CSV table of N, CA and C in Angstrom, one decimal:
chain,number,residue,atom,x,y,z
A,1,MET,N,-13.8,41.9,-44.4
A,1,MET,CA,-13.1,40.6,-44.4
A,1,MET,C,-12.2,40.4,-43.3
A,2,ALA,N,-11.4,41.3,-43.1
A,2,ALA,CA,-10.3,41.4,-42.1
A,2,ALA,C,-11.0,41.2,-40.7
A,3,LEU,N,-12.0,41.8,-40.6
A,3,LEU,CA,-12.8,41.7,-39.3
A,3,LEU,C,-13.4,40.3,-39.0
A,4,LEU,N,-14.0,39.7,-40.1
A,4,LEU,CA,-14.4,38.3,-39.9
A,4,LEU,C,-13.3,37.3,-39.6
A,5,SER,N,-12.2,37.6,-40.2
A,5,SER,CA,-11.0,36.6,-39.9
A,5,SER,C,-10.5,36.9,-38.5
A,6,ARG,N,-10.5,38.1,-38.0
A,6,ARG,CA,-10.1,38.4,-36.7
A,6,ARG,C,-11.0,37.7,-35.7
A,7,ILE,N,-12.4,37.8,-35.9
A,7,ILE,CA,-13.4,37.2,-35.1
A,7,ILE,C,-13.2,35.7,-35.1
A,8,ALA,N,-13.0,35.1,-36.3
A,8,ALA,CA,-12.8,33.6,-36.4
A,8,ALA,C,-11.5,33.2,-35.5
A,9,ARG,N,-10.5,34.0,-35.7
A,9,ARG,CA,-9.2,33.6,-34.9
A,9,ARG,C,-9.5,33.8,-33.4
A,10,LEU,N,-10.2,34.8,-33.0
A,10,LEU,CA,-10.5,35.0,-31.5
A,10,LEU,C,-11.4,33.8,-31.1
A,11,PHE,N,-12.4,33.3,-32.0
A,11,PHE,CA,-13.3,32.2,-31.5
A,11,PHE,C,-12.5,30.9,-31.4
A,12,ARG,N,-11.5,30.8,-32.4
A,12,ARG,CA,-10.7,29.5,-32.4
A,12,ARG,C,-9.9,29.5,-31.1
A,13,ALA,N,-9.2,30.6,-30.7
A,13,ALA,CA,-8.3,30.7,-29.5
A,13,ALA,C,-9.2,30.5,-28.4
A,14,ASP,N,-10.3,30.9,-28.3
A,14,ASP,CA,-11.2,30.7,-27.0
A,14,ASP,C,-11.6,29.3,-27.0
A,15,MET,N,-11.8,28.7,-28.2
A,15,MET,CA,-12.2,27.2,-28.2
A,15,MET,C,-11.0,26.4,-27.8
A,16,HIS,N,-9.8,26.7,-28.2
A,16,HIS,CA,-8.6,26.0,-27.8
A,16,HIS,C,-8.3,26.2,-26.2
A,17,ALA,N,-8.6,27.4,-25.8
A,17,ALA,CA,-8.4,27.6,-24.3
A,17,ALA,C,-9.4,26.7,-23.4
A,18,VAL,N,-10.7,26.7,-24.0
A,18,VAL,CA,-11.6,25.7,-23.4
A,18,VAL,C,-11.2,24.3,-23.4
A,19,LEU,N,-10.8,23.8,-24.6
A,19,LEU,CA,-10.3,22.4,-24.6
A,19,LEU,C,-9.1,22.2,-23.7
A,20,ASP,N,-8.2,23.1,-23.8
A,20,ASP,CA,-7.1,23.0,-22.8
A,20,ASP,C,-7.4,22.8,-21.4
A,21,SER,N,-8.3,23.8,-21.0
A,21,SER,CA,-8.8,23.7,-19.6
A,21,SER,C,-9.5,22.4,-19.3
A,22,LEU,N,-10.2,21.7,-20.2
A,22,LEU,CA,-10.9,20.5,-20.0
A,22,LEU,C,-9.9,19.3,-20.0
A,23,GLU,N,-8.8,19.4,-20.8
A,23,GLU,CA,-7.9,18.3,-20.9
A,23,GLU,C,-6.8,18.3,-19.8
A,24,GLU,N,-6.4,19.5,-19.4
A,24,GLU,CA,-5.4,19.7,-18.3
A,24,GLU,C,-5.8,19.1,-16.9
A,25,PRO,N,-7.0,19.4,-16.4
A,25,PRO,CA,-7.4,18.8,-15.1
A,25,PRO,C,-7.4,17.2,-15.2
A,26,LEU,N,-7.9,16.8,-16.4
A,26,LEU,CA,-7.9,15.2,-16.5
A,26,LEU,C,-6.5,14.7,-16.5
A,27,SER,N,-5.7,15.2,-17.2
A,27,SER,CA,-4.3,14.7,-17.3
A,27,SER,C,-3.6,14.8,-15.9
A,28,LEU,N,-3.8,15.9,-15.3
A,28,LEU,CA,-3.3,16.2,-13.9
A,28,LEU,C,-4.0,15.1,-12.9
A,29,LEU,N,-5.1,14.9,-13.0
A,29,LEU,CA,-5.8,13.9,-12.2
A,29,LEU,C,-5.4,12.6,-12.5
A,30,ARG,N,-5.1,12.1,-13.7
A,30,ARG,CA,-4.5,10.8,-14.1
A,30,ARG,C,-3.1,10.7,-13.5
A,31,ASP,N,-2.3,11.8,-13.6
A,31,ASP,CA,-1.0,11.7,-13.0
A,31,ASP,C,-1.0,11.5,-11.4
A,32,ALA,N,-1.9,12.2,-10.8
A,32,ALA,CA,-2.2,12.0,-9.4
A,32,ALA,C,-2.6,10.6,-9.1
A,33,ILE,N,-3.5,10.0,-9.8
A,33,ILE,CA,-3.9,8.6,-9.7
A,33,ILE,C,-2.8,7.7,-9.8
A,34,ARG,N,-1.9,7.8,-10.8
A,34,ARG,CA,-0.8,7.1,-11.0
A,34,ARG,C,0.2,7.1,-9.9
A,35,GLU,N,0.5,8.4,-9.4
A,35,GLU,CA,1.4,8.5,-8.3
A,35,GLU,C,0.9,7.9,-7.0
A,36,MET,N,-0.4,8.0,-6.8
A,36,MET,CA,-1.0,7.5,-5.6
A,36,MET,C,-1.0,5.9,-5.7
A,37,GLU,N,-1.2,5.3,-6.9
A,37,GLU,CA,-1.0,3.9,-7.0
A,37,GLU,C,0.3,3.4,-6.7
A,38,GLU,N,1.3,4.2,-7.1
A,38,GLU,CA,2.7,3.9,-6.8
A,38,GLU,C,3.1,4.0,-5.3
A,39,ILE,N,2.5,5.0,-4.7
A,39,ILE,CA,2.7,5.1,-3.3
A,39,ILE,C,2.0,4.0,-2.5
A,40,LEU,N,0.8,3.7,-2.9
A,40,LEU,CA,0.1,2.6,-2.4
A,40,LEU,C,0.8,1.3,-2.5
A,41,ALA,N,1.3,1.0,-3.6
A,41,ALA,CA,2.0,-0.3,-4.0
A,41,ALA,C,3.3,-0.3,-3.0
A,42,ASP,N,4.0,0.8,-2.9
A,42,ASP,CA,5.2,0.7,-2.1
A,42,ASP,C,4.7,0.5,-0.6
A,43,GLU,N,3.8,1.2,-0.1
A,43,GLU,CA,3.3,1.1,1.2
A,43,GLU,C,2.9,-0.3,1.5
A,44,GLU,N,2.1,-0.9,0.5
A,44,GLU,CA,1.7,-2.3,0.8
A,44,GLU,C,2.8,-3.3,0.8
A,45,GLN,N,3.9,-3.0,-0.1
A,45,GLN,CA,5.1,-3.8,0.1
A,45,GLN,C,5.9,-3.7,1.4
A,46,GLN,N,5.9,-2.4,1.9
A,46,GLN,CA,6.3,-2.3,3.3
A,46,GLN,C,5.6,-3.1,4.3
A,47,LEU,N,4.3,-3.0,4.2
A,47,LEU,CA,3.3,-3.6,5.1
A,47,LEU,C,3.7,-5.1,5.1
A,48,ARG,N,3.8,-5.7,3.9
A,48,ARG,CA,4.0,-7.2,3.8
A,48,ARG,C,5.4,-7.5,4.4
A,49,GLN,N,6.4,-6.7,4.2
A,49,GLN,CA,7.7,-7.0,4.8
A,49,GLN,C,7.6,-6.8,6.3
A,50,ARG,N,6.9,-5.9,6.8
A,50,ARG,CA,6.8,-5.7,8.3
A,50,ARG,C,6.0,-6.9,8.9
A,51,VAL,N,5.0,-7.4,8.3
A,51,VAL,CA,4.3,-8.5,8.8
A,51,VAL,C,5.1,-9.7,8.9
A,52,ILE,N,6.0,-9.9,7.8
A,52,ILE,CA,6.9,-11.1,7.8
A,52,ILE,C,7.9,-10.8,8.9
A,53,GLU,N,8.5,-9.7,9.1
A,53,GLU,CA,9.4,-9.4,10.2
A,53,GLU,C,8.8,-9.7,11.5
A,54,GLN,N,7.5,-9.2,11.7
A,54,GLN,CA,6.8,-9.4,13.0
A,54,GLN,C,6.7,-10.9,13.3
A,55,THR,N,6.4,-11.6,12.3
A,55,THR,CA,6.1,-13.0,12.4
A,55,THR,C,7.5,-13.7,12.8
A,56,GLN,N,8.6,-13.4,12.2
A,56,GLN,CA,9.9,-13.9,12.6
A,56,GLN,C,10.3,-13.4,14.1
A,57,LEU,N,10.1,-12.1,14.4
A,57,LEU,CA,10.4,-11.8,15.7
A,57,LEU,C,9.6,-12.5,16.8
A,58,THR,N,8.2,-12.7,16.5
A,58,THR,CA,7.3,-13.4,17.4
A,58,THR,C,7.9,-14.9,17.6
A,59,ALA,N,8.3,-15.4,16.5
A,59,ALA,CA,8.9,-16.8,16.6
A,59,ALA,C,10.2,-16.9,17.4
A,60,THR,N,11.0,-15.8,17.1
A,60,THR,CA,12.3,-15.7,18.0
A,60,THR,C,12.0,-15.6,19.5
A,61,GLU,N,10.9,-14.8,19.7
A,61,GLU,CA,10.5,-14.5,21.1
A,61,GLU,C,10.0,-15.8,21.7
A,62,ALA,N,9.3,-16.5,21.0
A,62,ALA,CA,8.8,-17.8,21.5
A,62,ALA,C,9.9,-18.8,21.8
A,63,ASP,N,10.9,-18.8,20.9
A,63,ASP,CA,12.1,-19.6,21.1
A,63,ASP,C,12.9,-19.2,22.3
A,64,TRP,N,12.9,-17.9,22.5
A,64,TRP,CA,13.6,-17.4,23.6
A,64,TRP,C,13.0,-17.9,24.9
A,65,HIS,N,11.7,-17.8,25.0
A,65,HIS,CA,11.0,-18.4,26.2
A,65,HIS,C,11.3,-19.8,26.4
A,66,THR,N,11.4,-20.6,25.4
A,66,THR,CA,11.6,-22.0,25.5
A,66,THR,C,13.0,-22.2,26.0
A,67,GLN,N,14.0,-21.4,25.6
A,67,GLN,CA,15.4,-21.5,26.0
A,67,GLN,C,15.6,-21.0,27.4
A,68,ALA,N,14.7,-20.0,27.8
A,68,ALA,CA,14.8,-19.4,29.2
A,68,ALA,C,14.4,-20.6,30.1
A,69,GLN,N,13.3,-21.3,29.7
A,69,GLN,CA,12.9,-22.4,30.6
A,69,GLN,C,14.0,-23.5,30.8
A,70,VAL,N,14.7,-23.7,29.8
A,70,VAL,CA,15.8,-24.7,29.8
A,70,VAL,C,16.9,-24.1,30.7
A,71,ARG,N,17.2,-22.8,30.6
A,71,ARG,CA,18.3,-22.2,31.4
A,71,ARG,C,17.9,-22.3,33.0
A,72,GLU,N,16.6,-22.0,33.2
A,72,GLU,CA,16.2,-22.1,34.6
A,72,GLU,C,16.4,-23.5,35.1
A,73,GLU,N,16.0,-24.6,34.4
A,73,GLU,CA,16.1,-26.0,34.8
A,73,GLU,C,17.6,-26.2,35.0
A,74,GLU,N,18.5,-25.7,34.1
A,74,GLU,CA,20.0,-25.9,34.3
A,74,GLU,C,20.5,-25.2,35.5
A,75,LEU,N,20.0,-24.1,35.7
A,75,LEU,CA,20.4,-23.3,37.0
A,75,LEU,C,19.9,-24.0,38.2
A,76,THR,N,18.7,-24.5,38.3
A,76,THR,CA,18.2,-25.2,39.4
A,76,THR,C,19.0,-26.5,39.7
A,77,LEU,N,19.4,-27.3,38.6
A,77,LEU,CA,20.2,-28.3,38.7
A,77,LEU,C,21.6,-28.1,39.3
A,78,CYS,N,22.3,-27.0,38.8
A,78,CYS,CA,23.6,-26.6,39.2
A,78,CYS,C,23.5,-26.2,40.6
A,79,LEU,N,22.5,-25.4,41.0
A,79,LEU,CA,22.5,-25.0,42.5
A,79,LEU,C,22.0,-26.2,43.4
A,80,THR,N,21.3,-27.1,43.0
A,80,THR,CA,20.9,-28.2,43.8
A,80,THR,C,22.1,-29.0,44.0
A,81,LEU,N,23.0,-29.2,43.1
A,81,LEU,CA,24.2,-30.0,43.2
A,81,LEU,C,25.5,-29.3,43.6
A,82,SER,N,25.2,-28.0,44.1
A,82,SER,CA,26.3,-27.2,44.6
A,82,SER,C,27.4,-26.9,43.6
A,83,GLN,N,27.1,-26.8,42.3
A,83,GLN,CA,28.0,-26.6,41.3
A,83,GLN,C,28.0,-25.1,41.0
A,84,ASP,N,28.7,-24.3,41.8
A,84,ASP,CA,28.7,-22.8,41.6
A,84,ASP,C,29.4,-22.3,40.4
A,85,ASP,N,30.5,-23.0,40.0
A,85,ASP,CA,31.2,-22.6,38.7
A,85,ASP,C,30.3,-22.7,37.6
A,86,LEU,N,29.6,-23.9,37.4
A,86,LEU,CA,28.7,-24.1,36.4
A,86,LEU,C,27.4,-23.2,36.5
A,87,ALA,N,27.1,-22.9,37.6
A,87,ALA,CA,26.0,-21.9,37.8
A,87,ALA,C,26.2,-20.6,37.4
A,88,ARG,N,27.5,-20.1,37.7
A,88,ARG,CA,27.9,-18.9,37.2
A,88,ARG,C,27.8,-18.7,35.5
A,89,VAL,N,28.2,-19.8,34.9
A,89,VAL,CA,28.2,-19.8,33.5
A,89,VAL,C,26.7,-19.7,33.0
A,90,VAL,N,25.9,-20.5,33.7
A,90,VAL,CA,24.4,-20.5,33.3
A,90,VAL,C,23.8,-19.2,33.6
A,91,VAL,N,24.2,-18.5,34.8
A,91,VAL,CA,23.7,-17.2,35.1
A,91,VAL,C,24.1,-16.2,34.1
A,92,ARG,N,25.3,-16.2,33.7
A,92,ARG,CA,25.9,-15.3,32.7
A,92,ARG,C,25.1,-15.5,31.4
A,93,ARG,N,24.8,-16.8,30.9
A,93,ARG,CA,24.0,-17.0,29.8
A,93,ARG,C,22.6,-16.5,29.9
A,94,LYS,N,22.1,-16.7,31.2
A,94,LYS,CA,20.8,-16.2,31.4
A,94,LYS,C,20.7,-14.6,31.3
A,95,LEU,N,21.7,-13.9,31.9
A,95,LEU,CA,21.7,-12.5,31.9
A,95,LEU,C,21.8,-11.9,30.4
A,96,GLU,N,22.7,-12.6,29.7
A,96,GLU,CA,22.9,-12.2,28.3
A,96,GLU,C,21.6,-12.4,27.5
A,97,ALA,N,21.0,-13.5,27.7
A,97,ALA,CA,19.7,-13.8,27.1
A,97,ALA,C,18.6,-12.7,27.4
A,98,GLU,N,18.7,-12.3,28.7
A,98,GLU,CA,17.6,-11.3,29.1
A,98,GLU,C,17.9,-10.0,28.4
A,99,GLN,N,19.2,-9.6,28.3
A,99,GLN,CA,19.5,-8.4,27.6
A,99,GLN,C,19.0,-8.5,26.1
A,100,GLN,N,19.3,-9.7,25.5
A,100,GLN,CA,18.9,-9.9,24.0
A,100,GLN,C,17.3,-9.8,24.0
A,101,HIS,N,16.6,-10.4,25.0
A,101,HIS,CA,15.2,-10.4,25.1
A,101,HIS,C,14.7,-9.0,25.1
A,102,ALA,N,15.3,-8.1,26.0
A,102,ALA,CA,14.9,-6.8,26.2
A,102,ALA,C,15.0,-6.0,24.7
A,103,THR,N,16.1,-6.3,24.1
A,103,THR,CA,16.2,-5.6,22.7
A,103,THR,C,15.2,-6.3,21.8
A,104,LEU,N,15.0,-7.5,21.9
A,104,LEU,CA,14.0,-8.1,21.0
A,104,LEU,C,12.7,-7.6,21.2
A,105,ALA,N,12.2,-7.4,22.5
A,105,ALA,CA,11.0,-6.9,22.8
A,105,ALA,C,10.8,-5.4,22.5
A,106,GLN,N,11.9,-4.6,22.4
A,106,GLN,CA,11.9,-3.2,22.0
A,106,GLN,C,11.6,-3.3,20.5
A,107,ARG,N,12.4,-4.1,19.9
A,107,ARG,CA,12.3,-4.1,18.4
A,107,ARG,C,10.8,-4.5,17.9
A,108,LEU,N,10.3,-5.6,18.7
A,108,LEU,CA,9.0,-5.9,18.4
A,108,LEU,C,7.9,-4.9,18.6
A,109,HIS,N,8.1,-4.1,19.7
A,109,HIS,CA,7.2,-3.0,20.0
A,109,HIS,C,7.3,-1.9,19.0
A,110,ASN,N,8.5,-1.6,18.5
A,110,ASN,CA,8.7,-0.6,17.6
A,110,ASN,C,8.1,-1.1,16.1
A,111,LEU,N,8.3,-2.3,15.9
A,111,LEU,CA,7.7,-2.9,14.6
A,111,LEU,C,6.2,-2.8,14.7
A,112,GLN,N,5.6,-3.2,15.8
A,112,GLN,CA,4.2,-3.2,15.9
A,112,GLN,C,3.6,-1.8,15.7
A,113,ARG,N,4.3,-0.8,16.3
A,113,ARG,CA,3.9,0.6,16.1
A,113,ARG,C,4.0,1.0,14.6
A,114,ALA,N,5.1,0.7,13.9
A,114,ALA,CA,5.3,1.0,12.6
A,114,ALA,C,4.3,0.3,11.7
A,115,LEU,N,4.0,-0.9,12.2
A,115,LEU,CA,2.9,-1.7,11.4
A,115,LEU,C,1.6,-1.0,11.5
A,116,ARG,N,1.2,-0.5,12.7
A,116,ARG,CA,0.0,0.1,12.8
A,116,ARG,C,0.0,1.5,12.0
A,117,GLU,N,1.1,2.2,12.0
A,117,GLU,CA,1.2,3.4,11.3
A,117,GLU,C,1.1,3.1,9.7
A,118,THR,N,1.8,2.2,9.3
A,118,THR,CA,1.7,1.8,7.9
A,118,THR,C,0.3,1.4,7.5
A,119,GLN,N,-0.3,0.5,8.3
A,119,GLN,CA,-1.8,0.2,8.0
A,119,GLN,C,-2.6,1.4,7.9
A,120,ALA,N,-2.5,2.3,8.7
A,120,ALA,CA,-3.3,3.5,8.8
A,120,ALA,C,-3.0,4.4,7.5
A,121,SER,N,-1.7,4.4,7.1
A,121,SER,CA,-1.4,5.2,6.0
A,121,SER,C,-1.9,4.5,4.7
A,122,VAL,N,-1.8,3.2,4.7
A,122,VAL,CA,-2.4,2.4,3.5
A,122,VAL,C,-3.9,2.6,3.4
A,123,THR,N,-4.5,2.6,4.5
A,123,THR,CA,-6.0,2.8,4.6
A,123,THR,C,-6.3,4.3,4.1
A,124,GLU,N,-5.6,5.3,4.5
A,124,GLU,CA,-5.8,6.6,4.1
A,124,GLU,C,-5.5,6.8,2.6
A,125,HIS,N,-4.4,6.2,2.1
A,125,HIS,CA,-4.1,6.4,0.7
A,125,HIS,C,-5.1,5.5,-0.1
A,126,ARG,N,-5.5,4.5,0.3
A,126,ARG,CA,-6.7,3.8,-0.5
A,126,ARG,C,-7.9,4.6,-0.5
A,127,ARG,N,-8.2,5.4,0.5
A,127,ARG,CA,-9.4,6.2,0.5
A,127,ARG,C,-9.2,7.4,-0.5
A,128,GLN,N,-7.9,7.9,-0.5
A,128,GLN,CA,-7.6,9.1,-1.3
A,128,GLN,C,-7.6,8.6,-2.8
A,129,LEU,N,-7.1,7.3,-3.0
A,129,LEU,CA,-7.1,6.8,-4.4
A,129,LEU,C,-8.5,6.7,-4.9
A,130,HIS,N,-9.4,6.1,-4.1
A,130,HIS,CA,-10.7,5.9,-4.5
A,130,HIS,C,-11.4,7.3,-4.8
A,131,ASP,N,-11.2,8.4,-4.0
A,131,ASP,CA,-11.7,9.7,-4.2
A,131,ASP,C,-11.1,10.2,-5.5
A,132,LEU,N,-9.9,10.0,-5.8
A,132,LEU,CA,-9.4,10.5,-7.0
A,132,LEU,C,-10.0,9.8,-8.3
A,133,GLN,N,-10.1,8.5,-8.1
A,133,GLN,CA,-10.8,7.7,-9.2
A,133,GLN,C,-12.3,8.1,-9.4
A,134,ALA,N,-12.9,8.4,-8.3
A,134,ALA,CA,-14.3,8.9,-8.5
A,134,ALA,C,-14.3,10.4,-9.1
A,135,GLN,N,-13.3,11.2,-8.8
A,135,GLN,CA,-13.3,12.5,-9.5
A,135,GLN,C,-13.0,12.3,-11.0
A,136,ALA,N,-12.1,11.4,-11.3
A,136,ALA,CA,-11.8,11.1,-12.7
A,136,ALA,C,-13.0,10.6,-13.5
A,137,ALA,N,-13.7,9.8,-12.8
A,137,ALA,CA,-15.0,9.3,-13.5
A,137,ALA,C,-15.9,10.4,-13.8
A,138,LEU,N,-15.9,11.4,-13.0
A,138,LEU,CA,-16.9,12.6,-13.3
A,138,LEU,C,-16.4,13.5,-14.3
A,139,LEU,N,-15.1,13.6,-14.6
A,139,LEU,CA,-14.6,14.4,-15.6
A,139,LEU,C,-14.9,14.0,-17.0
A,140,PRO,N,-15.1,14.9,-18.0
A,140,PRO,CA,-15.3,14.4,-19.3
A,140,PRO,C,-14.1,13.9,-19.8
A,141,GLY,N,-14.1,13.2,-21.0
A,141,GLY,CA,-13.0,12.8,-21.6
A,141,GLY,C,-12.8,11.2,-21.6
A,142,PRO,N,-11.8,10.7,-22.2
A,142,PRO,CA,-11.8,9.2,-22.1
A,142,PRO,C,-11.3,8.7,-20.8
A,143,PRO,N,-11.8,7.5,-20.4
A,143,PRO,CA,-11.4,7.1,-19.0
A,143,PRO,C,-9.9,6.8,-19.0
A,144,ALA,N,-9.3,6.8,-17.8
A,144,ALA,CA,-7.9,6.5,-17.6
A,144,ALA,C,-7.5,5.2,-18.3
A,145,GLY,N,-6.5,5.2,-19.0
A,145,GLY,CA,-6.1,3.9,-19.6
A,145,GLY,C,-6.7,3.7,-20.9
A,146,ALA,N,-7.6,4.5,-21.3
A,146,ALA,CA,-8.2,4.2,-22.7
A,146,ALA,C,-7.3,4.7,-23.8
A,147,CYS,N,-7.4,4.1,-24.9
A,147,CYS,CA,-6.6,4.4,-25.9
A,147,CYS,C,-7.4,4.5,-27.2
A,148,ALA,N,-7.0,5.3,-28.2
A,148,ALA,CA,-7.7,5.5,-29.3
A,148,ALA,C,-7.6,4.3,-30.4
A,149,ILE,N,-8.7,3.9,-30.8
A,149,ILE,CA,-8.7,2.7,-31.8
A,149,ILE,C,-9.0,3.3,-33.1
A,150,THR,N,-8.2,3.0,-34.1
A,150,THR,CA,-8.5,3.4,-35.5
A,150,THR,C,-9.0,2.3,-36.2
A,151,THR,N,-10.1,2.5,-37.0
A,151,THR,CA,-10.6,1.4,-37.8
A,151,THR,C,-10.7,1.9,-39.3
A,152,ARG,N,-10.7,0.9,-40.2
A,152,ARG,CA,-10.8,1.3,-41.6
A,152,ARG,C,-12.2,1.1,-42.1
A,153,GLY,N,-12.6,1.9,-43.1
A,153,GLY,CA,-13.9,1.6,-43.6
A,153,GLY,C,-15.0,2.5,-42.8
A,154,ASP,N,-16.2,2.4,-43.4
A,154,ASP,CA,-17.2,3.3,-42.9
A,154,ASP,C,-17.8,2.7,-41.7
A,155,THR,N,-17.8,3.2,-40.5
A,155,THR,CA,-18.4,2.9,-39.3
A,155,THR,C,-19.2,4.0,-38.8
A,156,SER,N,-20.4,3.6,-38.3
A,156,SER,CA,-21.3,4.7,-37.8
A,156,SER,C,-20.9,4.7,-36.3
A,157,PRO,N,-21.1,5.9,-35.8
A,157,PRO,CA,-20.9,6.0,-34.3
A,157,PRO,C,-22.0,5.2,-33.5
A,158,ILE,N,-21.5,4.7,-32.3
A,158,ILE,CA,-22.4,4.0,-31.5
A,158,ILE,C,-23.1,4.9,-30.6
A,159,SER,N,-24.4,4.7,-30.5
A,159,SER,CA,-25.1,5.6,-29.6
A,159,SER,C,-25.1,5.3,-28.1
A,160,ASP,N,-25.3,6.3,-27.3
A,160,ASP,CA,-25.3,6.0,-25.9
A,160,ASP,C,-26.3,4.9,-25.5
A,161,ALA,N,-27.4,4.9,-26.1
A,161,ALA,CA,-28.5,3.9,-25.8
A,161,ALA,C,-28.0,2.5,-26.2
A,162,ALA,N,-27.3,2.4,-27.3
A,162,ALA,CA,-26.8,1.1,-27.6
A,162,ALA,C,-25.8,0.6,-26.6
A,163,VAL,N,-25.0,1.5,-26.2
A,163,VAL,CA,-24.0,1.2,-25.1
A,163,VAL,C,-24.7,0.7,-23.8
A,164,GLU,N,-25.8,1.5,-23.5
A,164,GLU,CA,-26.5,1.1,-22.2
A,164,GLU,C,-27.1,-0.2,-22.3
A,165,VAL,N,-27.7,-0.5,-23.6
A,165,VAL,CA,-28.4,-1.9,-23.8
A,165,VAL,C,-27.4,-3.0,-23.7
A,166,ALA,N,-26.2,-2.8,-24.3
A,166,ALA,CA,-25.1,-3.8,-24.4
A,166,ALA,C,-24.7,-4.0,-22.9
A,167,LEU,N,-24.4,-2.9,-22.1
A,167,LEU,CA,-24.1,-3.1,-20.7
A,167,LEU,C,-25.1,-3.9,-19.9
A,168,LEU,N,-26.4,-3.6,-20.1
A,168,LEU,CA,-27.3,-4.4,-19.4
A,168,LEU,C,-27.3,-5.8,-19.7
A,169,ARG,N,-27.1,-6.1,-21.0
A,169,ARG,CA,-26.9,-7.5,-21.5
A,169,ARG,C,-25.7,-8.2,-20.9
A,170,GLU,N,-24.5,-7.5,-20.8
A,170,GLU,CA,-23.4,-8.1,-20.2
A,170,GLU,C,-23.6,-8.3,-18.7
A,171,LYS,N,-24.2,-7.4,-18.0
A,171,LYS,CA,-24.6,-7.6,-16.6
A,171,LYS,C,-25.4,-8.8,-16.4
A,172,GLN,N,-26.5,-9.0,-17.2
A,172,GLN,CA,-27.4,-10.2,-17.1
A,172,GLN,C,-26.8,-11.4,-17.4
A,173,GLN,N,-25.8,-11.4,-18.4
A,173,GLN,CA,-25.0,-12.6,-18.7
A,173,GLN,C,-24.2,-13.0,-17.4
A,174,ARG,N,-23.4,-12.0,-16.9
A,174,ARG,CA,-22.6,-12.4,-15.7
A,174,ARG,C,-23.4,-12.7,-14.5
A,175,SER,N,-24.5,-12.2,-14.3
A,175,SER,CA,-25.3,-12.6,-13.2
A,175,SER,C,-25.9,-13.9,-13.3
A,176,ALA,N,-26.1,-14.3,-14.5
A,176,ALA,CA,-26.7,-15.6,-14.8
A,176,ALA,C,-25.6,-16.8,-14.6
A,177,SER,N,-24.3,-16.4,-14.8
A,177,SER,CA,-23.2,-17.3,-14.8
A,177,SER,C,-23.0,-17.7,-13.3
């Protein structure tokens, strides 16, 4: 009798180890998917902010070009009328604006580079997320986000064939719509 109980205990321990090895990769994979989704959401938010900033900087640059044209006209007017004192003021404003434009152009260049890098990162993380989700679909166990539903009364288990037929009906209804 002692031998049988030992064998039963050994068998139960082995079964628990098998179940743990099945459950653990699935939970680790779910955690990885959740983390990847969070990273992707953060990067997409950064991407949206950088696109907005790029739009603003591009508008500022267009405004700078308009103002530069006005300064050129003012400078031409001052030089034509021999107003050197006013011309100096306009030249100073022109030089200051050119410095600001150089800074603006550098910021825009850096932003465009960061935007390309963020887009590449988002694309790569989307691919990785898709791969993780595909791996999760292959593992046995409940799908990610599934929850246990308890019911009262006698219910018979639903067969795989019944699920497949119901799925085909759902697809047919949606394609007809």
